Amino acid sequence: MTQLSKDHLISLAKEFGTPLYVYHAEKIKEQYQKLTTAFSNSNTVFFYACKALTNVNILRYVCQLGANVDCSSINEVRLALHAGFPPTRILYTSNGIAFSEIEEAQSLGVIINIDSLSNLEKFGQRFGHSYPVGVRLRPNIMAGGNLKISTGHDKSKFGIPVDQIGEVLAVVKKYNLLVADLHIHTGSEIKDVDVFVKGIEILFDIIPQFADLQFIDLGGGFKVPYKDGDTETDINLLAQKVGAAFASHPNPGGRPLQVWFEPGKFLVSECGYFVTQVNVIKETSAATFVSVDSGFNHLIRPMFYDAYHYIENVSNPGGAEKKYSVVGNICETDTFAWDRRIHEVREGDYLVFRNAGAYGFEMSSNFNARYKPAEVLVKDGNAHLIRRRDRFEDLLRNQIELSL
Ligand SMILES: *Cc1c(COP(=O)(O)O)cnc(C)c1O
């Protein structure tokens, strides 16, 4: 297994300070190769859903690995271009955005998925048949780790509900739209590969009505393990079942179709380590609190999604296990873990949070006027600072001071 050792993480904490995000390049490569190996006999392309982690060095690394990129905003598109992705390898899956962003994406030459009838209509008026477009559909499937990260169910805001396919087809006909791909993304942390097969089945019914279709885009949401005994989405089984679904519907619509996936978490979750240092230990009748030099301002997933992050005391791996509530140092409840068994914790120890690569730094803020953490990339055994820690002037940078 590709992972960084405790001693390595301690030395990085000493060199770069804490709190610190550390990413391990070779782990990203390992995950990408799992995908490409499993799907090697099929016409499948992977787009890294970069909202998980947009540091430009990560984008550049993923680009070199050969993956394409999926963006959720026009600025992610600009970052991807800056990182060196050619426009033809950039997909912009928009949702609820102003039409002006779609016009900008078109002018940049990237692939565009549209997720509302309203923007599809505007696209038709503006571009007609002159520029290919993808349609994001909502399959009305319930899937994913929990409701907050499910996006394909019948009350979700994402995509055009499949039951409105008649209206989609009417817009396509009216403007002679060139629909090159159909997209669905049902949620995050989908362990059951049959969810993807069900998505394909729903699309197979519709595909024959889109004469220009070249791609079907099944979105992201592959699950990763968070603790011992956890499993990830079985990618080999997925490849086998997707292959079987296509074998039973050879060339739906009369042409071979390329399949796309948009993994975010799967590529970068496990590559990341969030390294903190223990400020204070507080014994109370209810719990022993361990306060680290961070909070939900740096890692919001536990408070936001009840996400589980394995926490390891890298400074005292031989210590007796005890139960702790691990909390942060901000003025707001910012519990990272309740009643968690951790090797005995002392003030000054380094606690490392696993699975910190996806939606970790990316969702961080300056709440409590604290600095955002530094980010380090370990590649070929060498550590590179890829974002310096905030400084005091960063807190004031965009403020306009009046003489009141
Ligand atoms: C967030 C997102 C993804 C990636 O989801 P993961 O759970 O990180 O794999 C893929 N596609 C779209 C459209 C997304 O919004």
Short mmCIF file of C-alpha atoms and ligand atoms in Angstrom, two decimals:
data_model
loop_
_atom_site.label_atom_id
_atom_site.label_comp_id
_atom_site.label_asym_id
_atom_site.label_seq_id
_atom_site.Cartn_x
_atom_site.Cartn_y
_atom_site.Cartn_z
CA MET A 1 0.00 0.00 0.00
CA THR A 2 1.27 3.42 -0.93
CA GLN A 3 1.34 5.60 2.15
CA LEU A 4 3.54 8.01 4.08
CA SER A 5 5.15 6.79 7.30
CA LYS A 6 4.54 8.31 10.73
CA ASP A 7 8.15 9.46 10.95
CA HIS A 8 7.93 11.11 7.55
CA LEU A 9 4.78 12.98 8.59
CA ILE A 10 6.42 14.12 11.84
CA SER A 11 9.46 15.43 9.99
CA LEU A 12 7.20 17.33 7.55
CA ALA A 13 5.27 18.83 10.50
CA LYS A 14 8.57 20.00 12.00
CA GLU A 15 9.83 21.38 8.71
CA PHE A 16 6.67 23.16 7.53
CA GLY A 17 4.74 23.71 10.77
CA THR A 18 1.15 22.74 11.56
CA PRO A 19 -1.68 22.62 10.71
CA LEU A 20 -0.47 21.16 7.43
CA TYR A 21 -2.02 19.40 4.45
CA VAL A 22 0.30 16.79 2.93
CA TYR A 23 -0.46 15.08 -0.40
CA HIS A 24 1.30 11.99 -1.70
CA ALA A 25 1.58 12.05 -5.49
CA GLU A 26 2.22 8.34 -5.95
CA LYS A 27 -1.07 7.52 -4.21
CA ILE A 28 -2.96 9.59 -6.79
CA LYS A 29 -1.14 7.70 -9.51
CA GLU A 30 -2.00 4.35 -7.90
CA GLN A 31 -5.70 5.27 -7.80
CA TYR A 32 -5.70 6.49 -11.39
CA GLN A 33 -4.01 3.30 -12.54
CA LYS A 34 -6.64 1.19 -10.76
CA LEU A 35 -9.22 2.87 -12.97
CA THR A 36 -7.34 2.70 -16.24
CA THR A 37 -6.29 -0.90 -15.64
CA ALA A 38 -9.82 -2.06 -14.83
CA PHE A 39 -11.23 -0.33 -17.90
CA SER A 40 -8.27 -1.01 -20.21
CA ASN A 41 -10.30 -3.09 -22.64
CA SER A 42 -13.06 -0.54 -23.03
CA ASN A 43 -13.52 2.87 -24.52
CA THR A 44 -13.56 4.76 -21.22
CA VAL A 45 -12.12 8.13 -20.20
CA PHE A 46 -11.72 9.58 -16.69
CA PHE A 47 -12.23 13.23 -15.83
CA TYR A 48 -10.80 14.24 -12.45
CA ALA A 49 -13.57 16.15 -10.60
CA CYS A 50 -11.19 18.84 -9.46
CA LYS A 51 -13.44 20.58 -6.96
CA ALA A 52 -12.06 17.96 -4.54
CA LEU A 53 -8.60 19.56 -4.65
CA THR A 54 -7.61 22.34 -7.04
CA ASN A 55 -4.03 23.16 -6.12
CA VAL A 56 -2.51 23.84 -9.51
CA ASN A 57 0.35 21.39 -8.88
CA ILE A 58 -2.17 18.62 -8.27
CA LEU A 59 -3.94 19.59 -11.49
CA ARG A 60 -0.64 19.51 -13.36
CA TYR A 61 0.22 16.10 -11.90
CA VAL A 62 -3.19 14.66 -12.80
CA CYS A 63 -2.82 16.11 -16.31
CA GLN A 64 0.56 14.37 -16.68
CA LEU A 65 -0.97 11.08 -15.56
CA GLY A 66 -3.21 11.39 -18.61
CA ALA A 67 -6.58 12.04 -16.97
CA ASN A 68 -8.98 14.70 -18.20
CA VAL A 69 -10.59 17.17 -15.81
CA ASP A 70 -14.18 17.96 -14.75
CA CYS A 71 -14.84 21.49 -13.49
CA SER A 72 -17.70 22.90 -11.42
CA SER A 73 -17.09 26.58 -12.06
CA ILE A 74 -15.57 28.81 -14.69
CA ASN A 75 -12.66 29.53 -12.36
CA GLU A 76 -11.90 25.84 -12.10
CA VAL A 77 -11.88 25.84 -15.91
CA ARG A 78 -9.38 28.72 -15.84
CA LEU A 79 -7.22 26.90 -13.27
CA ALA A 80 -7.26 23.76 -15.42
CA LEU A 81 -6.18 25.76 -18.48
CA HIS A 82 -3.48 27.43 -16.39
CA ALA A 83 -2.28 23.98 -15.28
CA GLY A 84 -1.87 22.97 -18.93
CA PHE A 85 -4.96 20.94 -19.76
CA PRO A 86 -5.95 21.59 -23.39
CA PRO A 87 -9.58 22.74 -23.68
CA THR A 88 -10.56 19.46 -25.33
CA ARG A 89 -9.71 17.62 -22.09
CA ILE A 90 -11.73 19.98 -19.88
CA LEU A 91 -15.37 19.34 -19.07
CA TYR A 92 -17.47 22.03 -17.45
CA THR A 93 -20.42 20.43 -15.65
CA SER A 94 -22.40 23.48 -14.69
CA ASN A 95 -25.28 23.71 -12.30
CA GLY A 96 -27.53 26.66 -11.71
CA ILE A 97 -25.03 29.12 -13.21
CA ALA A 98 -25.49 32.37 -15.08
CA PHE A 99 -25.61 31.88 -18.85
CA SER A 100 -22.66 34.28 -19.20
CA GLU A 101 -20.41 31.57 -17.67
CA ILE A 102 -21.56 29.11 -20.32
CA GLU A 103 -20.74 31.68 -23.00
CA GLU A 104 -17.31 32.09 -21.48
CA ALA A 105 -16.77 28.32 -21.35
CA GLN A 106 -17.77 28.15 -25.03
CA SER A 107 -15.30 30.88 -25.93
CA LEU A 108 -12.56 28.93 -24.10
CA GLY A 109 -13.40 25.88 -26.21
CA VAL A 110 -14.15 23.42 -23.40
CA ILE A 111 -16.79 20.67 -23.25
CA ILE A 112 -20.01 21.88 -21.64
CA ASN A 113 -22.70 20.00 -19.72
CA ILE A 114 -25.91 21.95 -19.13
CA ASP A 115 -28.25 21.10 -16.28
CA SER A 116 -31.39 23.17 -16.81
CA LEU A 117 -33.97 23.58 -19.57
CA SER A 118 -33.58 27.33 -19.18
CA ASN A 119 -29.85 27.36 -19.97
CA LEU A 120 -30.32 24.74 -22.70
CA GLU A 121 -32.83 27.05 -24.37
CA LYS A 122 -30.43 30.01 -24.08
CA PHE A 123 -27.63 27.84 -25.46
CA GLY A 124 -29.84 26.97 -28.42
CA GLN A 125 -30.67 30.60 -29.12
CA ARG A 126 -27.05 31.66 -28.93
CA PHE A 127 -25.15 28.75 -30.52
CA GLY A 128 -27.68 26.49 -32.24
CA HIS A 129 -25.93 23.59 -33.97
CA SER A 130 -22.53 25.34 -34.03
CA TYR A 131 -21.11 23.99 -30.74
CA PRO A 132 -21.60 20.54 -29.18
CA VAL A 133 -23.32 20.36 -25.82
CA GLY A 134 -23.93 17.79 -23.08
CA VAL A 135 -27.13 17.44 -21.11
CA ARG A 136 -27.05 16.67 -17.41
CA LEU A 137 -30.03 14.53 -16.47
CA ARG A 138 -31.36 13.68 -13.06
CA PRO A 139 -31.98 9.93 -13.06
CA ASN A 140 -34.26 9.94 -9.97
CA ILE A 141 -32.08 7.34 -8.26
CA MET A 142 -31.35 7.46 -4.54
CA ALA A 143 -27.70 6.62 -3.93
CA GLY A 144 -24.65 7.73 -2.03
CA GLY A 145 -23.33 7.87 1.51
CA ASN A 146 -26.04 10.15 2.92
CA LEU A 147 -28.69 12.64 1.82
CA LYS A 148 -26.30 15.61 1.85
CA ILE A 149 -24.08 13.96 -0.75
CA SER A 150 -26.82 12.41 -2.89
CA THR A 151 -27.51 14.32 -6.07
CA GLY A 152 -29.55 12.07 -8.35
CA HIS A 153 -32.71 11.50 -6.32
CA ASP A 154 -36.13 12.85 -7.22
CA LYS A 155 -35.91 15.88 -4.91
CA SER A 156 -32.39 16.92 -5.89
CA LYS A 157 -31.69 20.27 -7.58
CA PHE A 158 -29.12 18.70 -9.91
CA GLY A 159 -29.81 17.99 -13.56
CA ILE A 160 -32.93 17.97 -15.68
CA PRO A 161 -35.30 15.29 -14.37
CA VAL A 162 -35.49 12.36 -16.82
CA ASP A 163 -39.26 12.65 -16.69
CA GLN A 164 -38.81 15.98 -18.56
CA ILE A 165 -36.98 14.32 -21.44
CA GLY A 166 -39.82 15.33 -23.77
CA GLU A 167 -39.08 18.99 -23.08
CA VAL A 168 -35.34 18.41 -23.59
CA LEU A 169 -36.04 16.83 -26.96
CA ALA A 170 -38.29 19.72 -27.93
CA VAL A 171 -35.48 22.23 -27.25
CA VAL A 172 -32.97 20.02 -29.11
CA LYS A 173 -35.28 19.90 -32.11
CA LYS A 174 -36.16 23.59 -32.04
CA TYR A 175 -32.50 24.68 -32.22
CA ASN A 176 -31.10 21.61 -33.98
CA LEU A 177 -28.75 21.17 -31.00
CA LEU A 178 -25.72 18.91 -31.35
CA VAL A 179 -26.02 16.85 -28.17
CA ALA A 180 -22.70 15.02 -27.86
CA ASP A 181 -23.08 13.60 -24.36
CA LEU A 182 -25.65 12.68 -21.77
CA HIS A 183 -24.55 13.04 -18.16
CA ILE A 184 -25.74 11.71 -14.81
CA HIS A 185 -24.06 12.00 -11.41
CA THR A 186 -26.00 10.30 -8.64
CA GLY A 187 -23.97 11.20 -5.58
CA SER A 188 -20.84 10.51 -3.58
CA GLU A 189 -19.58 7.37 -1.82
CA ILE A 190 -21.51 4.94 -3.98
CA LYS A 191 -20.33 1.46 -3.06
CA ASP A 192 -22.95 -0.46 -4.98
CA VAL A 193 -21.82 -0.65 -8.60
CA ASP A 194 -25.36 -1.55 -9.66
CA VAL A 195 -26.23 2.13 -9.16
CA PHE A 196 -24.06 2.93 -12.18
CA VAL A 197 -25.59 0.06 -14.15
CA LYS A 198 -29.07 1.35 -13.30
CA GLY A 199 -27.98 4.77 -14.55
CA ILE A 200 -26.82 3.23 -17.83
CA GLU A 201 -30.11 1.37 -18.21
CA ILE A 202 -32.01 4.63 -17.81
CA LEU A 203 -29.80 6.26 -20.44
CA PHE A 204 -30.14 3.33 -22.88
CA ASP A 205 -33.86 4.05 -23.10
CA ILE A 206 -33.19 7.64 -24.13
CA ILE A 207 -30.03 7.37 -26.22
CA PRO A 208 -31.70 6.41 -29.53
CA GLN A 209 -33.40 9.80 -29.55
CA PHE A 210 -30.08 11.69 -29.70
CA ALA A 211 -28.67 11.28 -33.19
CA ASP A 212 -25.33 13.04 -32.54
CA LEU A 213 -24.49 11.30 -29.27
CA GLN A 214 -20.86 10.20 -28.83
CA PHE A 215 -20.36 9.95 -25.06
CA ILE A 216 -22.22 8.91 -21.98
CA ASP A 217 -20.98 10.44 -18.77
CA LEU A 218 -21.76 8.48 -15.61
CA GLY A 219 -20.35 11.04 -13.18
CA GLY A 220 -18.25 10.33 -10.09
CA GLY A 221 -18.95 9.18 -6.58
CA PHE A 222 -16.74 6.11 -6.16
CA LYS A 223 -16.34 5.25 -2.50
CA VAL A 224 -13.00 5.14 -0.73
CA PRO A 225 -12.16 3.37 2.55
CA TYR A 226 -12.09 5.53 5.68
CA LYS A 227 -11.04 2.97 8.27
CA ASP A 228 -9.80 -0.58 8.64
CA GLY A 229 -12.28 -3.02 7.17
CA ASP A 230 -13.92 -0.38 4.96
CA THR A 231 -14.05 -1.17 1.28
CA GLU A 232 -13.85 1.00 -1.78
CA THR A 233 -16.11 0.74 -4.81
CA ASP A 234 -15.08 -2.45 -6.59
CA ILE A 235 -13.72 -0.92 -9.77
CA ASN A 236 -13.04 -4.25 -11.47
CA LEU A 237 -16.62 -5.35 -10.85
CA LEU A 238 -17.82 -1.98 -12.10
CA ALA A 239 -15.79 -2.38 -15.32
CA GLN A 240 -17.18 -5.89 -15.78
CA LYS A 241 -20.81 -4.79 -15.23
CA VAL A 242 -20.54 -1.71 -17.41
CA GLY A 243 -19.01 -3.92 -20.10
CA ALA A 244 -21.85 -6.43 -19.74
CA ALA A 245 -24.49 -3.68 -19.93
CA PHE A 246 -22.99 -2.45 -23.19
CA ALA A 247 -22.67 -6.00 -24.52
CA SER A 248 -26.39 -6.51 -23.98
CA HIS A 249 -27.20 -3.26 -25.80
CA PRO A 250 -24.60 -3.19 -28.56
CA ASN A 251 -24.27 0.32 -29.93
CA PRO A 252 -27.42 1.86 -28.55
CA GLY A 253 -28.46 4.50 -31.02
CA GLY A 254 -26.46 2.75 -33.73
CA ARG A 255 -22.94 3.98 -32.89
CA PRO A 256 -20.22 2.96 -30.43
CA LEU A 257 -20.26 5.28 -27.45
CA GLN A 258 -17.39 6.32 -25.22
CA VAL A 259 -18.03 6.13 -21.46
CA TRP A 260 -16.87 8.87 -19.12
CA PHE A 261 -16.48 8.90 -15.36
CA GLU A 262 -15.72 11.85 -13.09
CA PRO A 263 -13.93 10.59 -9.98
CA GLY A 264 -13.00 13.20 -7.37
CA LYS A 265 -12.63 11.54 -3.99
CA PHE A 266 -11.44 8.28 -5.49
CA LEU A 267 -8.37 9.95 -6.95
CA VAL A 268 -7.34 12.30 -4.15
CA SER A 269 -8.99 11.41 -0.82
CA GLU A 270 -6.44 8.90 0.42
CA CYS A 271 -3.41 10.80 -0.87
CA GLY A 272 -4.04 13.49 1.75
CA TYR A 273 -2.95 13.75 5.40
CA PHE A 274 -3.96 16.62 7.63
CA VAL A 275 -1.32 17.08 10.32
CA THR A 276 -2.22 18.95 13.50
CA GLN A 277 -0.57 19.47 16.85
CA VAL A 278 -2.23 19.09 20.25
CA ASN A 279 -2.55 22.38 22.15
CA VAL A 280 -4.48 21.37 25.24
CA ILE A 281 -5.84 18.28 26.95
CA LYS A 282 -8.86 18.89 29.14
CA GLU A 283 -10.18 16.22 31.48
CA THR A 284 -13.90 16.55 32.27
CA SER A 285 -16.50 14.21 33.69
CA ALA A 286 -18.08 13.87 30.24
CA ALA A 287 -15.00 13.37 28.11
CA THR A 288 -11.30 13.93 27.73
CA PHE A 289 -11.02 16.71 25.18
CA VAL A 290 -8.01 16.96 22.94
CA SER A 291 -7.80 20.41 21.33
CA VAL A 292 -5.68 20.58 18.21
CA ASP A 293 -4.38 23.69 16.43
CA SER A 294 -7.19 23.62 13.85
CA GLY A 295 -10.98 23.42 13.60
CA PHE A 296 -13.77 23.21 11.05
CA ASN A 297 -12.22 26.27 9.47
CA HIS A 298 -9.60 23.86 8.06
CA LEU A 299 -11.46 20.54 7.84
CA ILE A 300 -15.22 20.92 7.79
CA ARG A 301 -16.26 17.43 6.72
CA PRO A 302 -16.88 15.97 10.21
CA MET A 303 -19.16 18.85 11.23
CA PHE A 304 -20.74 19.28 7.81
CA TYR A 305 -21.39 15.71 6.71
CA ASP A 306 -20.66 13.69 9.86
CA ALA A 307 -17.72 12.41 7.84
CA TYR A 308 -15.36 9.99 9.52
CA HIS A 309 -11.63 10.71 9.43
CA TYR A 310 -9.29 8.16 10.97
CA ILE A 311 -7.09 9.99 13.50
CA GLU A 312 -3.66 8.70 14.38
CA ASN A 313 -1.30 9.86 17.10
CA VAL A 314 1.91 9.62 15.11
CA SER A 315 3.93 10.89 18.10
CA ASN A 316 2.99 8.02 20.42
CA PRO A 317 2.10 4.96 18.35
CA GLY A 318 3.02 2.61 21.20
CA GLY A 319 0.92 4.39 23.83
CA ALA A 320 -2.08 2.70 25.46
CA GLU A 321 -5.35 3.42 23.66
CA LYS A 322 -7.79 5.74 25.41
CA LYS A 323 -11.04 7.40 24.41
CA TYR A 324 -10.95 11.06 23.45
CA SER A 325 -13.12 13.75 21.98
CA VAL A 326 -10.95 15.47 19.41
CA VAL A 327 -11.91 19.13 18.98
CA GLY A 328 -10.49 22.28 17.46
CA ASN A 329 -9.52 25.68 18.78
CA ILE A 330 -12.18 27.91 17.24
CA CYS A 331 -15.07 29.61 19.04
CA GLU A 332 -17.81 27.35 17.74
CA THR A 333 -18.39 23.66 18.30
CA ASP A 334 -15.90 22.02 16.01
CA THR A 335 -15.74 18.38 17.02
CA PHE A 336 -13.65 16.19 14.76
CA ALA A 337 -14.42 12.94 16.59
CA TRP A 338 -16.37 11.77 19.64
CA ASP A 339 -15.31 8.92 21.90
CA ARG A 340 -12.49 7.98 19.60
CA ARG A 341 -9.87 5.41 20.63
CA ILE A 342 -6.44 6.88 20.04
CA HIS A 343 -3.01 5.95 21.40
CA GLU A 344 -2.43 8.03 24.54
CA VAL A 345 -2.31 11.70 23.62
CA ARG A 346 -0.02 14.25 25.26
CA GLU A 347 0.13 17.98 24.70
CA GLY A 348 2.48 18.68 21.80
CA ASP A 349 1.79 15.37 20.03
CA TYR A 350 1.02 15.37 16.31
CA LEU A 351 -2.38 13.99 15.35
CA VAL A 352 -2.86 13.06 11.71
CA PHE A 353 -6.25 12.94 9.98
CA ARG A 354 -6.43 10.48 7.08
CA ASN A 355 -8.43 10.83 3.85
CA ALA A 356 -7.75 14.56 3.90
CA GLY A 357 -7.01 15.04 0.21
CA ALA A 358 -10.57 15.51 -1.05
CA TYR A 359 -12.75 18.39 0.16
CA GLY A 360 -10.28 19.20 2.93
CA PHE A 361 -8.18 22.26 2.15
CA GLU A 362 -10.64 23.02 -0.64
CA MET A 363 -13.44 23.76 1.84
CA SER A 364 -11.23 25.64 4.32
CA SER A 365 -11.85 29.23 5.38
CA ASN A 366 -10.38 32.04 7.45
CA PHE A 367 -13.11 31.80 10.10
CA ASN A 368 -11.95 33.24 13.44
CA ALA A 369 -9.36 35.15 11.38
CA ARG A 370 -7.14 32.11 11.44
CA TYR A 371 -4.70 31.39 8.67
CA LYS A 372 -5.41 28.73 6.08
CA PRO A 373 -2.93 25.85 6.37
CA ALA A 374 0.08 25.29 4.14
CA GLU A 375 0.02 22.49 1.56
CA VAL A 376 2.91 20.16 0.76
CA LEU A 377 3.26 17.68 -2.09
CA VAL A 378 5.48 14.63 -1.61
CA LYS A 379 6.63 13.24 -4.94
CA ASP A 380 9.47 10.76 -5.53
CA GLY A 381 10.24 11.03 -1.82
CA ASN A 382 10.78 14.79 -1.96
CA ALA A 383 8.57 17.31 -0.18
CA HIS A 384 7.58 20.48 -2.01
CA LEU A 385 5.72 23.39 -0.47
CA ILE A 386 2.83 24.03 -2.90
CA ARG A 387 1.02 26.70 -0.89
CA ARG A 388 2.50 28.76 1.85
CA ARG A 389 0.56 29.25 5.06
CA ASP A 390 -1.45 32.48 5.16
CA ARG A 391 0.20 35.49 6.74
CA PHE A 392 -1.36 38.39 8.58
CA GLU A 393 -1.43 40.55 5.43
CA ASP A 394 -3.54 37.88 3.69
CA LEU A 395 -6.34 38.58 6.15
CA LEU A 396 -6.37 42.24 5.10
CA ARG A 397 -5.50 41.78 1.43
CA ASN A 398 -8.92 42.43 -0.08
CA GLN A 399 -10.25 44.73 2.57
CA ILE A 400 -10.67 48.41 1.79
CA GLU A 401 -9.87 50.46 4.86
CA LEU A 402 -11.86 53.65 5.26
CA SER A 403 -10.76 56.59 7.36
CA LEU A 404 -13.79 56.62 9.62
C1 LIG B 1 -18.55 16.47 -7.10
C2 LIG B 1 -18.76 15.88 -8.43
C3 LIG B 1 -18.05 14.74 -8.82
C4 LIG B 1 -17.09 14.02 -7.93
O1 LIG B 1 -17.67 13.39 -6.85
P1 LIG B 1 -16.76 12.44 -5.92
O2 LIG B 1 -17.70 11.93 -4.90
O3 LIG B 1 -15.71 13.30 -5.33
O4 LIG B 1 -16.21 11.39 -6.81
C5 LIG B 1 -18.23 14.28 -10.12
N1 LIG B 1 -19.09 14.89 -10.97
C6 LIG B 1 -19.78 15.98 -10.63
C7 LIG B 1 -20.67 16.61 -11.62
C8 LIG B 1 -19.64 16.51 -9.35
O5 LIG B 1 -20.36 17.59 -9.01
#
